[in-house]
Amino acid sequence: MGELRVADATTVVVGRAVADLGTVLGAFRPGVVGVITQPGVPLAIAESLAAEAVASGLAAGVLLIPDGERAKTLALVEDLCRRLADMGMDRSGAVVGVGGGAATDLAGFVAAVYLRGVAAHYVPTTLLGAVDASIGGKTGVNLKAKNQVGLFRHPERVVIDVDVLDALEPSLAVEGLAEALKAGLIGDPRLVDLLEGAGPQADLEEVVTRALAVKASIVGSDFMDRGERNHLNYGHTIGHAIEVAGGLSHGRAIAVGMVAAGRISAEVAGFAEERRQTEIIRSLGLPISAPGVPADDIVELMGRDKKRAGGALRFVVLEAIGRPRVTEVDPTTVRAALSVIGI
Ligand SMILES: NC(=O)c1ccc[n+]([C@@H]2O[C@H](COP(=O)([O-])OP(=O)(O)OC[C@H]3O[C@@H](n4cnc5c(N)ncnc54)[C@H](O)[C@@H]3O)[C@@H](O)[C@H]2O)c1
Ligand SMILES: [Zn+2]
């Protein structure tokens, strides 16, 4: 079992069989515990946390919400706040989010706004949730666009049970492997070696710990997403556009986006490991192209992307593995990179 601090605000515990109440709450003894989870998440985790709380004399309950992205609505925020009020939660309460990134994004937002803020504790149960969504303090819901309403607020504690992650279906695990590889590419060459050597069989405890350390160091220095946090968007400029225009899942879309970003990096930043990067992406079971997605749609969507500044297309590129920087890239280079990924 290992512990990590993020931005002097969040304690992260990574280990096996750690999703018990004592580890999830740490030394904190809340008045009321509201455990928010979704039907697609193994229900036993939330139920046993609530049962442990009740057994130790706390008022507690499981608040079940619709599954996946459908839960990230303002209507559900209101509904959950009403349910917490009905449970009698005052400011000494704790919201525990158990699930993937959708559940923890929503739980974190509810915890942040209910009575102007109660404690938020997460048990991420997807690999993407574990390596990406659970730390960094971005919470929120969708409106017209994804994550259009939300705020920055770190959770108090995050408890990652590697046994739960080991049991994930490969098709869900690859989503997180894509983000873990991204973390390695921007900040930890040894994580890249690990994923290259073992592929999808890589030891998830080490993968998660290393990927989190990269994100922790970046959000620690740029909580409000004004500078260095951009590096976390490696592969995401083209990846987001592919996600929207091609209907690929986020992890798969950013895998293809990283292939294109690797090409751009080779062109403008002297990145010498483009082919190696592509091979690792392939060996993880992720796509390396997105044929059939119209190039004009991608260019149009990238133009609208909120990460754009001042008219030019800005990309995170790699000078080498572990050495990212942000740079403006001309449209010809972008089009050439799109052709590498079949677009
Ligand atoms: N806050 C952040 O910094 C941040 C970063 C990245 C992503 N996100 C958000 O995270 C969300 C995506 O997260 P996600 O990929 O975890 O998707 P998700 O939360 O939608 O979960 C995907 C599916 O997996 C199911 N699931 C969860 N745990 C499971 C388990 N152990 N076994 C089987 N099924 C399980 C869920 O019920 C859901 O149906 C998006 O809403 C995205 O905006 C947030
Ligand atoms: Zn991402």
mmCIF file of C-alpha atoms and ligand atoms in Angstrom:
data_model
loop_
_atom_site.group_PDB
_atom_site.id
_atom_site.type_symbol
_atom_site.label_atom_id
_atom_site.label_comp_id
_atom_site.label_asym_id
_atom_site.label_seq_id
_atom_site.Cartn_x
_atom_site.Cartn_y
_atom_site.Cartn_z
ATOM 1 C CA MET A 1 0.000 0.000 0.000
ATOM 2 C CA GLY A 2 1.384 3.402 -0.936
ATOM 3 C CA GLU A 3 0.407 6.955 -0.132
ATOM 4 C CA LEU A 4 0.811 10.118 -2.139
ATOM 5 C CA ARG A 5 -0.090 13.749 -1.462
ATOM 6 C CA VAL A 6 -1.510 15.886 -4.243
ATOM 7 C CA ALA A 7 -1.171 19.679 -4.125
ATOM 8 C CA ASP A 8 -1.006 19.544 -0.341
ATOM 9 C CA ALA A 9 -4.738 18.837 -0.359
ATOM 10 C CA THR A 10 -5.498 15.232 -1.244
ATOM 11 C CA THR A 11 -4.158 12.032 0.254
ATOM 12 C CA VAL A 12 -4.168 9.190 -2.272
ATOM 13 C CA VAL A 13 -3.906 5.584 -1.116
ATOM 14 C CA VAL A 14 -3.077 2.905 -3.692
ATOM 15 C CA GLY A 15 -3.210 -0.741 -2.644
ATOM 16 C CA ARG A 16 -5.109 -4.003 -2.609
ATOM 17 C CA ALA A 17 -8.290 -4.586 -0.616
ATOM 18 C CA VAL A 18 -8.137 -1.003 0.659
ATOM 19 C CA ALA A 19 -11.679 0.193 -0.072
ATOM 20 C CA ASP A 20 -12.799 -0.034 3.566
ATOM 21 C CA LEU A 21 -14.342 2.797 5.538
ATOM 22 C CA GLY A 22 -11.304 3.437 7.733
ATOM 23 C CA THR A 23 -9.046 3.925 4.721
ATOM 24 C CA VAL A 24 -11.627 5.934 2.764
ATOM 25 C CA LEU A 25 -12.332 8.383 5.597
ATOM 26 C CA GLY A 26 -8.869 8.381 7.189
ATOM 27 C CA ALA A 27 -8.915 10.142 10.537
ATOM 28 C CA PHE A 28 -12.035 12.126 9.577
ATOM 29 C CA ARG A 29 -15.206 11.271 11.520
ATOM 30 C CA PRO A 30 -18.126 12.762 9.600
ATOM 31 C CA GLY A 31 -21.624 13.318 10.929
ATOM 32 C CA VAL A 32 -23.447 11.823 7.963
ATOM 33 C CA VAL A 33 -21.969 9.807 5.080
ATOM 34 C CA GLY A 34 -23.596 9.869 1.625
ATOM 35 C CA VAL A 35 -22.127 7.264 -0.711
ATOM 36 C CA ILE A 36 -22.849 8.167 -4.336
ATOM 37 C CA THR A 37 -22.535 5.385 -6.898
ATOM 38 C CA GLN A 38 -23.879 4.089 -10.211
ATOM 39 C CA PRO A 39 -25.556 0.800 -11.180
ATOM 40 C CA GLY A 40 -22.713 -0.206 -13.546
ATOM 41 C CA VAL A 41 -20.183 0.001 -10.704
ATOM 42 C CA PRO A 42 -19.771 -3.097 -8.508
ATOM 43 C CA LEU A 43 -22.404 -2.207 -5.905
ATOM 44 C CA ALA A 44 -20.766 -4.180 -3.114
ATOM 45 C CA ILE A 45 -18.144 -1.448 -2.595
ATOM 46 C CA ALA A 46 -20.634 1.339 -1.845
ATOM 47 C CA GLU A 47 -22.901 -0.965 0.133
ATOM 48 C CA SER A 48 -20.148 -2.236 2.380
ATOM 49 C CA LEU A 49 -18.846 1.313 2.995
ATOM 50 C CA ALA A 50 -22.336 2.434 4.034
ATOM 51 C CA ALA A 51 -22.849 -0.693 6.164
ATOM 52 C CA GLU A 52 -19.508 -0.142 7.919
ATOM 53 C CA ALA A 53 -20.506 3.461 8.602
ATOM 54 C CA VAL A 54 -23.856 2.431 10.063
ATOM 55 C CA ALA A 55 -22.152 -0.278 12.152
ATOM 56 C CA SER A 56 -19.857 2.361 13.606
ATOM 57 C CA GLY A 57 -22.795 4.549 14.585
ATOM 58 C CA LEU A 58 -22.824 7.004 11.688
ATOM 59 C CA ALA A 59 -25.907 7.923 9.677
ATOM 60 C CA ALA A 60 -25.124 6.711 6.176
ATOM 61 C CA GLY A 61 -26.778 5.699 2.942
ATOM 62 C CA VAL A 62 -26.091 4.749 -0.650
ATOM 63 C CA LEU A 63 -27.350 7.267 -3.202
ATOM 64 C CA LEU A 64 -27.756 5.491 -6.526
ATOM 65 C CA ILE A 65 -27.703 7.664 -9.653
ATOM 66 C CA PRO A 66 -28.111 6.822 -13.375
ATOM 67 C CA ASP A 67 -25.120 5.155 -14.958
ATOM 68 C CA GLY A 68 -22.222 6.774 -16.781
ATOM 69 C CA GLU A 69 -22.201 10.190 -18.385
ATOM 70 C CA ARG A 70 -26.000 10.557 -18.100
ATOM 71 C CA ALA A 71 -25.545 11.324 -14.412
ATOM 72 C CA LYS A 72 -23.545 14.498 -14.983
ATOM 73 C CA THR A 73 -26.506 16.923 -14.991
ATOM 74 C CA LEU A 74 -27.466 19.917 -12.898
ATOM 75 C CA ALA A 75 -30.863 18.303 -12.313
ATOM 76 C CA LEU A 76 -29.145 15.425 -10.562
ATOM 77 C CA VAL A 77 -27.019 17.817 -8.509
ATOM 78 C CA GLU A 78 -30.228 19.313 -7.129
ATOM 79 C CA ASP A 79 -31.717 15.888 -6.538
ATOM 80 C CA LEU A 80 -28.622 14.693 -4.656
ATOM 81 C CA CYS A 81 -28.438 17.852 -2.543
ATOM 82 C CA ARG A 82 -32.072 17.303 -1.546
ATOM 83 C CA ARG A 83 -31.343 13.689 -0.677
ATOM 84 C CA LEU A 84 -28.332 14.695 1.452
ATOM 85 C CA ALA A 85 -30.516 17.251 3.231
ATOM 86 C CA ASP A 86 -33.151 14.554 3.837
ATOM 87 C CA MET A 87 -30.420 12.436 5.428
ATOM 88 C CA GLY A 88 -29.766 15.319 7.795
ATOM 89 C CA MET A 89 -26.272 16.065 6.498
ATOM 90 C CA ASP A 90 -24.761 19.236 7.947
ATOM 91 C CA ARG A 91 -21.337 20.697 7.245
ATOM 92 C CA SER A 92 -19.662 17.889 9.154
ATOM 93 C CA GLY A 93 -20.827 15.410 6.507
ATOM 94 C CA ALA A 94 -18.859 13.540 3.883
ATOM 95 C CA VAL A 95 -19.752 12.637 0.313
ATOM 96 C CA VAL A 96 -18.061 9.479 -0.917
ATOM 97 C CA GLY A 97 -18.017 9.017 -4.694
ATOM 98 C CA VAL A 98 -17.611 5.398 -5.782
ATOM 99 C CA GLY A 99 -17.256 4.747 -9.501
ATOM 100 C CA GLY A 100 -15.659 5.938 -12.692
ATOM 101 C CA GLY A 101 -14.882 9.526 -13.595
ATOM 102 C CA ALA A 102 -18.535 10.382 -14.161
ATOM 103 C CA ALA A 103 -19.503 9.383 -10.613
ATOM 104 C CA THR A 104 -16.531 11.109 -8.974
ATOM 105 C CA ASP A 105 -16.878 14.309 -11.074
ATOM 106 C CA LEU A 106 -20.517 14.555 -9.988
ATOM 107 C CA ALA A 107 -19.898 13.535 -6.369
ATOM 108 C CA GLY A 108 -17.096 16.091 -6.119
ATOM 109 C CA PHE A 109 -19.331 18.850 -7.460
ATOM 110 C CA VAL A 110 -22.162 17.956 -5.086
ATOM 111 C CA ALA A 111 -19.731 17.871 -2.159
ATOM 112 C CA ALA A 112 -18.366 21.267 -3.185
ATOM 113 C CA VAL A 113 -21.718 23.044 -3.426
ATOM 114 C CA TYR A 114 -23.799 21.361 -0.716
ATOM 115 C CA LEU A 115 -23.773 23.802 2.222
ATOM 116 C CA ARG A 116 -20.882 25.515 0.404
ATOM 117 C CA GLY A 117 -18.748 22.461 0.813
ATOM 118 C CA VAL A 118 -18.535 19.197 2.713
ATOM 119 C CA ALA A 119 -15.698 16.677 2.574
ATOM 120 C CA ALA A 120 -15.274 14.712 -0.669
ATOM 121 C CA HIS A 121 -13.744 11.232 -0.689
ATOM 122 C CA TYR A 122 -13.392 9.124 -3.852
ATOM 123 C CA VAL A 123 -13.049 5.451 -4.589
ATOM 124 C CA PRO A 124 -12.338 5.375 -8.344
ATOM 125 C CA THR A 125 -13.294 2.034 -9.863
ATOM 126 C CA THR A 126 -12.147 2.490 -13.472
ATOM 127 C CA LEU A 127 -8.524 2.774 -14.526
ATOM 128 C CA LEU A 128 -9.259 6.129 -16.146
ATOM 129 C CA GLY A 129 -10.835 7.309 -12.933
ATOM 130 C CA ALA A 130 -7.832 6.095 -10.966
ATOM 131 C CA VAL A 131 -5.105 7.649 -13.101
ATOM 132 C CA ASP A 132 -6.871 10.788 -14.236
ATOM 133 C CA ALA A 133 -10.335 11.863 -13.047
ATOM 134 C CA SER A 134 -9.896 11.286 -9.312
ATOM 135 C CA ILE A 135 -7.105 13.770 -8.695
ATOM 136 C CA GLY A 136 -6.572 17.367 -9.677
ATOM 137 C CA GLY A 137 -9.813 18.797 -8.309
ATOM 138 C CA LYS A 138 -11.800 19.310 -11.498
ATOM 139 C CA THR A 139 -15.445 18.599 -10.678
ATOM 140 C CA GLY A 140 -18.602 19.273 -12.593
ATOM 141 C CA VAL A 141 -21.452 18.335 -14.871
ATOM 142 C CA ASN A 142 -22.350 18.690 -18.531
ATOM 143 C CA LEU A 143 -24.616 21.337 -20.010
ATOM 144 C CA LYS A 144 -24.480 22.065 -23.729
ATOM 145 C CA ALA A 145 -20.826 21.082 -23.696
ATOM 146 C CA LYS A 146 -19.040 18.530 -21.546
ATOM 147 C CA ASN A 147 -18.001 19.762 -18.113
ATOM 148 C CA GLN A 148 -19.482 23.197 -18.832
ATOM 149 C CA VAL A 149 -20.520 23.764 -15.218
ATOM 150 C CA GLY A 150 -18.206 22.938 -12.382
ATOM 151 C CA LEU A 151 -15.482 24.090 -10.093
ATOM 152 C CA PHE A 152 -12.006 23.306 -8.902
ATOM 153 C CA ARG A 153 -11.937 21.603 -5.526
ATOM 154 C CA HIS A 154 -9.623 18.849 -4.408
ATOM 155 C CA PRO A 155 -11.084 15.778 -2.711
ATOM 156 C CA GLU A 156 -9.819 15.055 0.792
ATOM 157 C CA ARG A 157 -8.913 11.438 0.124
ATOM 158 C CA VAL A 158 -8.781 9.081 -2.855
ATOM 159 C CA VAL A 159 -8.580 5.340 -2.269
ATOM 160 C CA ILE A 160 -7.617 3.188 -5.241
ATOM 161 C CA ASP A 161 -8.171 -0.538 -4.863
ATOM 162 C CA VAL A 162 -5.993 -2.293 -7.417
ATOM 163 C CA ASP A 163 -7.976 -5.542 -7.003
ATOM 164 C CA VAL A 164 -10.989 -3.706 -8.444
ATOM 165 C CA LEU A 165 -8.919 -2.398 -11.366
ATOM 166 C CA ASP A 166 -7.445 -5.845 -12.076
ATOM 167 C CA ALA A 167 -10.980 -7.167 -12.553
ATOM 168 C CA LEU A 168 -11.920 -4.605 -15.226
ATOM 169 C CA GLU A 169 -12.960 -5.772 -18.681
ATOM 170 C CA PRO A 170 -10.100 -5.178 -21.140
ATOM 171 C CA SER A 171 -12.288 -2.836 -23.200
ATOM 172 C CA LEU A 172 -12.722 -0.557 -20.155
ATOM 173 C CA ALA A 173 -9.140 -0.954 -18.941
ATOM 174 C CA VAL A 174 -7.653 0.311 -22.218
ATOM 175 C CA GLU A 175 -9.351 3.653 -21.646
ATOM 176 C CA GLY A 176 -7.165 4.174 -18.604
ATOM 177 C CA LEU A 177 -4.082 2.638 -20.210
ATOM 178 C CA ALA A 178 -4.240 5.401 -22.826
ATOM 179 C CA GLU A 179 -4.186 8.093 -20.117
ATOM 180 C CA ALA A 180 -1.485 6.235 -18.178
ATOM 181 C CA LEU A 181 0.689 6.077 -21.287
ATOM 182 C CA LYS A 182 0.101 9.784 -21.835
ATOM 183 C CA ALA A 183 1.288 10.456 -18.292
ATOM 184 C CA GLY A 184 4.431 8.448 -18.990
ATOM 185 C CA LEU A 185 5.075 10.212 -22.284
ATOM 186 C CA ILE A 186 4.878 13.652 -20.726
ATOM 187 C CA GLY A 187 6.559 12.910 -17.435
ATOM 188 C CA ASP A 188 7.887 9.428 -16.679
ATOM 189 C CA PRO A 189 10.048 7.501 -19.178
ATOM 190 C CA ARG A 190 10.105 4.467 -16.851
ATOM 191 C CA LEU A 191 6.309 4.231 -16.996
ATOM 192 C CA VAL A 192 6.610 4.139 -20.789
ATOM 193 C CA ASP A 193 9.200 1.332 -20.502
ATOM 194 C CA LEU A 194 6.864 -0.562 -18.173
ATOM 195 C CA LEU A 195 3.900 -0.306 -20.550
ATOM 196 C CA GLU A 196 6.120 -1.189 -23.493
ATOM 197 C CA GLY A 197 7.489 -4.282 -21.751
ATOM 198 C CA ALA A 198 4.308 -5.720 -20.288
ATOM 199 C CA GLY A 199 1.527 -4.190 -22.412
ATOM 200 C CA PRO A 200 -1.974 -4.573 -20.958
ATOM 201 C CA GLN A 201 -0.559 -7.055 -18.405
ATOM 202 C CA ALA A 202 1.557 -4.357 -16.725
ATOM 203 C CA ASP A 203 1.351 -4.276 -12.924
ATOM 204 C CA LEU A 204 -1.494 -1.836 -12.343
ATOM 205 C CA GLU A 205 -0.314 -0.850 -8.889
ATOM 206 C CA GLU A 206 2.896 0.518 -10.375
ATOM 207 C CA VAL A 207 1.154 1.955 -13.445
ATOM 208 C CA VAL A 208 -1.379 3.838 -11.302
ATOM 209 C CA THR A 209 1.209 5.051 -8.801
ATOM 210 C CA ARG A 210 3.507 6.356 -11.516
ATOM 211 C CA ALA A 211 0.757 7.955 -13.613
ATOM 212 C CA LEU A 212 -0.657 9.663 -10.524
ATOM 213 C CA ALA A 213 2.747 10.985 -9.566
ATOM 214 C CA VAL A 214 3.042 12.677 -12.971
ATOM 215 C CA LYS A 215 -0.409 14.269 -12.705
ATOM 216 C CA ALA A 216 0.158 15.202 -9.062
ATOM 217 C CA SER A 217 3.345 17.066 -9.841
ATOM 218 C CA ILE A 218 1.679 18.967 -12.683
ATOM 219 C CA VAL A 219 -1.521 19.950 -10.844
ATOM 220 C CA GLY A 220 0.534 20.794 -7.787
ATOM 221 C CA SER A 221 2.164 23.597 -9.714
ATOM 222 C CA ASP A 222 -0.832 24.680 -11.841
ATOM 223 C CA PHE A 223 -4.088 23.960 -10.026
ATOM 224 C CA MET A 224 -6.199 26.425 -12.007
ATOM 225 C CA ASP A 225 -5.121 25.073 -15.405
ATOM 226 C CA ARG A 226 -3.311 28.162 -16.677
ATOM 227 C CA GLY A 227 -0.001 26.809 -17.846
ATOM 228 C CA GLU A 228 1.827 23.557 -17.184
ATOM 229 C CA ARG A 229 -1.438 21.653 -16.760
ATOM 230 C CA ASN A 230 -1.732 21.972 -20.546
ATOM 231 C CA HIS A 231 0.831 19.204 -20.794
ATOM 232 C CA LEU A 232 -1.864 16.785 -19.648
ATOM 233 C CA ASN A 233 -3.570 17.525 -22.957
ATOM 234 C CA TYR A 234 -0.934 15.674 -24.980
ATOM 235 C CA GLY A 235 -2.856 13.868 -27.748
ATOM 236 C CA HIS A 236 -6.070 15.606 -26.717
ATOM 237 C CA THR A 237 -6.349 18.414 -29.294
ATOM 238 C CA ILE A 238 -6.824 16.033 -32.215
ATOM 239 C CA GLY A 239 -8.112 13.313 -29.848
ATOM 240 C CA HIS A 240 -11.082 15.364 -28.635
ATOM 241 C CA ALA A 241 -12.032 16.174 -32.210
ATOM 242 C CA ILE A 242 -11.889 12.463 -33.120
ATOM 243 C CA GLU A 243 -13.990 11.623 -30.057
ATOM 244 C CA VAL A 244 -16.698 14.036 -31.212
ATOM 245 C CA ALA A 245 -16.533 13.546 -34.989
ATOM 246 C CA GLY A 246 -15.760 9.824 -34.997
ATOM 247 C CA GLY A 247 -17.719 8.670 -31.972
ATOM 248 C CA LEU A 248 -14.703 6.899 -30.450
ATOM 249 C CA SER A 249 -14.452 6.554 -26.681
ATOM 250 C CA HIS A 250 -12.202 9.100 -24.977
ATOM 251 C CA GLY A 251 -9.248 6.766 -24.357
ATOM 252 C CA ARG A 252 -9.316 5.331 -27.868
ATOM 253 C CA ALA A 253 -9.648 8.788 -29.405
ATOM 254 C CA ILE A 254 -6.709 10.197 -27.492
ATOM 255 C CA ALA A 255 -4.634 7.130 -28.411
ATOM 256 C CA VAL A 256 -5.124 8.077 -32.066
ATOM 257 C CA GLY A 257 -4.569 11.712 -31.104
ATOM 258 C CA MET A 258 -1.219 10.783 -29.560
ATOM 259 C CA VAL A 259 -0.151 9.049 -32.783
ATOM 260 C CA ALA A 260 -0.856 12.312 -34.630
ATOM 261 C CA ALA A 261 0.786 14.379 -31.894
ATOM 262 C CA GLY A 262 3.834 12.107 -32.187
ATOM 263 C CA ARG A 263 4.052 12.918 -35.894
ATOM 264 C CA ILE A 264 3.735 16.648 -35.188
ATOM 265 C CA SER A 265 6.349 16.329 -32.437
ATOM 266 C CA ALA A 266 8.776 14.647 -34.842
ATOM 267 C CA GLU A 267 8.200 17.428 -37.345
ATOM 268 C CA VAL A 268 8.419 20.481 -35.120
ATOM 269 C CA ALA A 269 10.257 19.374 -31.962
ATOM 270 C CA GLY A 270 12.727 16.734 -33.131
ATOM 271 C CA PHE A 271 10.898 13.890 -31.331
ATOM 272 C CA ALA A 272 12.876 10.775 -32.237
ATOM 273 C CA GLU A 273 10.567 8.096 -30.787
ATOM 274 C CA GLU A 274 7.468 8.495 -32.887
ATOM 275 C CA ARG A 275 7.547 4.911 -34.190
ATOM 276 C CA ARG A 276 8.204 3.472 -30.758
ATOM 277 C CA GLN A 277 5.302 5.442 -29.328
ATOM 278 C CA THR A 278 2.950 4.188 -32.062
ATOM 279 C CA GLU A 279 4.027 0.580 -31.430
ATOM 280 C CA ILE A 280 3.359 0.902 -27.699
ATOM 281 C CA ILE A 281 -0.107 2.321 -28.372
ATOM 282 C CA ARG A 282 -0.838 -0.595 -30.698
ATOM 283 C CA SER A 283 0.509 -3.168 -28.228
ATOM 284 C CA LEU A 284 -1.788 -1.847 -25.505
ATOM 285 C CA GLY A 285 -4.771 -2.768 -27.683
ATOM 286 C CA LEU A 286 -5.527 0.814 -28.634
ATOM 287 C CA PRO A 287 -6.263 2.091 -32.157
ATOM 288 C CA ILE A 288 -3.593 3.991 -34.067
ATOM 289 C CA SER A 289 -5.839 5.404 -36.786
ATOM 290 C CA ALA A 290 -9.401 6.577 -37.280
ATOM 291 C CA PRO A 291 -10.169 6.069 -40.965
ATOM 292 C CA GLY A 292 -13.417 7.481 -42.241
ATOM 293 C CA VAL A 293 -13.477 10.523 -40.004
ATOM 294 C CA PRO A 294 -13.578 13.565 -42.343
ATOM 295 C CA ALA A 295 -10.468 15.767 -42.047
ATOM 296 C CA ASP A 296 -12.532 18.942 -42.455
ATOM 297 C CA ASP A 297 -14.668 18.013 -39.441
ATOM 298 C CA ILE A 298 -11.542 17.484 -37.345
ATOM 299 C CA VAL A 299 -10.001 20.803 -38.388
ATOM 300 C CA GLU A 300 -13.292 22.607 -37.747
ATOM 301 C CA LEU A 301 -13.673 21.022 -34.307
ATOM 302 C CA MET A 302 -10.066 21.794 -33.365
ATOM 303 C CA GLY A 303 -10.668 25.414 -34.305
ATOM 304 C CA ARG A 304 -13.510 25.521 -31.788
ATOM 305 C CA ASP A 305 -11.566 23.698 -29.106
ATOM 306 C CA LYS A 306 -11.324 25.661 -25.904
ATOM 307 C CA LYS A 307 -7.612 24.904 -25.702
ATOM 308 C CA ARG A 308 -6.975 27.161 -28.676
ATOM 309 C CA ALA A 309 -5.523 30.594 -27.926
ATOM 310 C CA GLY A 310 -5.323 33.591 -30.223
ATOM 311 C CA GLY A 311 -6.315 31.948 -33.521
ATOM 312 C CA ALA A 312 -3.333 29.622 -33.981
ATOM 313 C CA LEU A 313 -3.561 25.915 -33.250
ATOM 314 C CA ARG A 314 -1.600 25.158 -30.129
ATOM 315 C CA PHE A 315 -0.328 21.669 -29.479
ATOM 316 C CA VAL A 316 1.465 19.887 -26.721
ATOM 317 C CA VAL A 317 4.462 18.311 -28.411
ATOM 318 C CA LEU A 318 7.281 16.120 -27.140
ATOM 319 C CA GLU A 319 10.926 16.990 -27.621
ATOM 320 C CA ALA A 320 11.597 13.592 -26.066
ATOM 321 C CA ILE A 321 9.738 11.234 -23.761
ATOM 322 C CA GLY A 322 9.316 13.199 -20.549
ATOM 323 C CA ARG A 323 10.008 16.579 -22.206
ATOM 324 C CA PRO A 324 6.722 18.181 -23.328
ATOM 325 C CA ARG A 325 6.195 21.748 -24.417
ATOM 326 C CA VAL A 326 3.370 23.781 -25.923
ATOM 327 C CA THR A 327 3.856 25.227 -29.362
ATOM 328 C CA GLU A 328 1.912 26.693 -32.276
ATOM 329 C CA VAL A 329 1.647 24.427 -35.280
ATOM 330 C CA ASP A 330 0.845 25.456 -38.838
ATOM 331 C CA PRO A 331 -2.161 23.922 -40.645
ATOM 332 C CA THR A 332 -0.019 22.074 -43.223
ATOM 333 C CA THR A 333 1.797 20.140 -40.508
ATOM 334 C CA VAL A 334 -1.525 19.336 -38.836
ATOM 335 C CA ARG A 335 -3.039 18.058 -42.110
ATOM 336 C CA ALA A 336 0.035 15.898 -42.725
ATOM 337 C CA ALA A 337 -0.311 14.400 -39.247
ATOM 338 C CA LEU A 338 -3.992 13.676 -39.874
ATOM 339 C CA SER A 339 -3.074 11.660 -42.954
ATOM 340 C CA VAL A 340 -0.812 9.455 -40.781
ATOM 341 C CA ILE A 341 -3.882 8.451 -38.764
ATOM 342 C CA GLY A 342 -5.988 7.743 -41.849
ATOM 343 C CA ILE A 343 -7.896 11.017 -41.795
HETATM 344 N N1 LIG B 1 -12.028 15.470 -13.185
HETATM 345 C C1 LIG B 1 -11.097 15.217 -14.075
HETATM 346 O O1 LIG B 1 -9.984 15.736 -14.024
HETATM 347 C C2 LIG B 1 -11.411 14.249 -15.164
HETATM 348 C C3 LIG B 1 -10.370 13.733 -15.960
HETATM 349 C C4 LIG B 1 -10.685 12.801 -16.930
HETATM 350 C C5 LIG B 1 -11.996 12.396 -17.122
HETATM 351 N N2 LIG B 1 -12.978 12.930 -16.352
HETATM 352 C C6 LIG B 1 -14.372 12.517 -16.536
HETATM 353 O O2 LIG B 1 -14.465 11.132 -16.274
HETATM 354 C C7 LIG B 1 -15.546 10.584 -17.027
HETATM 355 C C8 LIG B 1 -15.070 9.331 -17.701
HETATM 356 O O3 LIG B 1 -14.653 8.425 -16.710
HETATM 357 P P1 LIG B 1 -14.678 6.854 -16.939
HETATM 358 O O4 LIG B 1 -13.905 6.515 -18.150
HETATM 359 O O5 LIG B 1 -14.316 6.219 -15.653
HETATM 360 O O6 LIG B 1 -16.189 6.596 -17.354
HETATM 361 P P2 LIG B 1 -17.522 6.358 -16.497
HETATM 362 O O7 LIG B 1 -17.443 6.934 -15.160
HETATM 363 O O8 LIG B 1 -18.646 6.785 -17.378
HETATM 364 O O9 LIG B 1 -17.548 4.770 -16.365
HETATM 365 C C9 LIG B 1 -17.659 3.973 -17.523
HETATM 366 C C10 LIG B 1 -18.586 2.779 -17.240
HETATM 367 O O10 LIG B 1 -17.886 1.853 -16.414
HETATM 368 C C11 LIG B 1 -18.732 1.450 -15.350
HETATM 369 N N3 LIG B 1 -17.848 1.034 -14.254
HETATM 370 C C12 LIG B 1 -17.246 1.795 -13.327
HETATM 371 N N4 LIG B 1 -16.455 1.040 -12.540
HETATM 372 C C13 LIG B 1 -16.569 -0.235 -12.978
HETATM 373 C C14 LIG B 1 -16.007 -1.466 -12.572
HETATM 374 N N5 LIG B 1 -15.138 -1.545 -11.544
HETATM 375 N N6 LIG B 1 -16.342 -2.581 -13.252
HETATM 376 C C15 LIG B 1 -17.207 -2.532 -14.298
HETATM 377 N N7 LIG B 1 -17.780 -1.391 -14.726
HETATM 378 C C16 LIG B 1 -17.466 -0.253 -14.077
HETATM 379 C C17 LIG B 1 -19.565 2.683 -15.078
HETATM 380 O O11 LIG B 1 -20.722 2.345 -14.361
HETATM 381 C C18 LIG B 1 -19.851 3.157 -16.488
HETATM 382 O O12 LIG B 1 -20.921 2.433 -17.047
HETATM 383 C C19 LIG B 1 -16.017 11.667 -17.963
HETATM 384 O O13 LIG B 1 -17.198 12.239 -17.458
HETATM 385 C C20 LIG B 1 -14.893 12.697 -17.926
HETATM 386 O O14 LIG B 1 -15.348 14.010 -18.167
HETATM 387 C C21 LIG B 1 -12.713 13.833 -15.382
HETATM 388 ZN ZN ZN B 2 -8.139 12.586 -21.324
#
